[in-house]
Amino acid sequence: MIAVLRLGHRPFRDSRVSTHCALIARAFGADKLIYSGEHDQKLEDSINKVTDNWGGPFKIEHTKSALKTIKDFKKKNFKICHLTVYGLPIQNEIGKIRKYKNILIIIGGSKVPGEIYQLADFNIGVTQQPHSEMGSLCIFLDRYFEGKELNNKFNGWKMKVIPNENKKIIEKKK
């Protein structure tokens, strides 16, 4: 299971970023997104609607304590992978990480508590330049799954894109 923990969600400021993190997590093969910070029913409803229409499985949930969530995942023998500009280069570390099937990926947050760096089994940098958690998550998942996630099929879809060179085609189940 691949879970993503989005740190410090603030609805008034982060709704688009958190939504895009959840969409990327879903599309690129994660099983769920957990977010800390303020509870946001609108965010949850939006992602649940996408999953309902475009298929799943995918879950979104809120946690009151990111640190407790990380510790709970550690107790379940998940590897904790914190994506941070300050981490070791992904290209040098992804082979080690790929050996594990149960991973909690930590992204985002205006100020990441130092304890998260200590709890992480891997602190990974996608680059050592400022960038977004959305970009980091996308690159990480693509490298982890070696591009195979691009061919994922989603169960229970009501709508799906039919690739076409010249126009938009969406198949809808009746």
Coordinates of C-alpha atoms in Angstrom, one line a residue, residues 6-19 33 35-43 62-63 107-112 133:
R6 CA 0.0 16.0 3.0
L7 CA 1.1 18.2 5.8
G8 CA -0.6 21.3 7.1
H9 CA -3.6 21.8 4.8
R10 CA -5.2 25.3 5.1
P11 CA -8.5 25.5 3.0
F12 CA -8.3 29.2 2.4
R13 CA -4.8 28.9 1.0
D14 CA -4.1 25.3 -0.1
S15 CA -7.3 24.0 -1.6
R16 CA -5.9 23.8 -5.2
V17 CA -2.5 22.4 -4.1
S18 CA -4.0 19.8 -1.8
T19 CA -6.6 18.8 -4.5
L33 CA -4.1 10.6 0.6
Y35 CA -4.0 15.3 5.0
S36 CA -3.3 17.1 8.3
G37 CA -4.1 20.7 9.2
E38 CA -7.6 21.9 8.9
H39 CA -10.4 19.5 8.1
D40 CA -11.9 20.3 4.6
Q41 CA -15.0 18.5 3.6
K42 CA -15.1 20.3 0.3
L43 CA -11.6 18.8 -0.5
H62 CA -8.1 13.8 7.5
T63 CA -5.8 13.3 10.5
I107 CA 4.8 15.9 1.3
G108 CA 4.3 19.6 1.8
G109 CA 3.9 21.9 4.8
S110 CA 5.0 25.4 5.4
K111 CA 7.4 24.4 8.2
V112 CA 8.1 20.8 8.6
E133 CA 5.2 19.0 -3.5

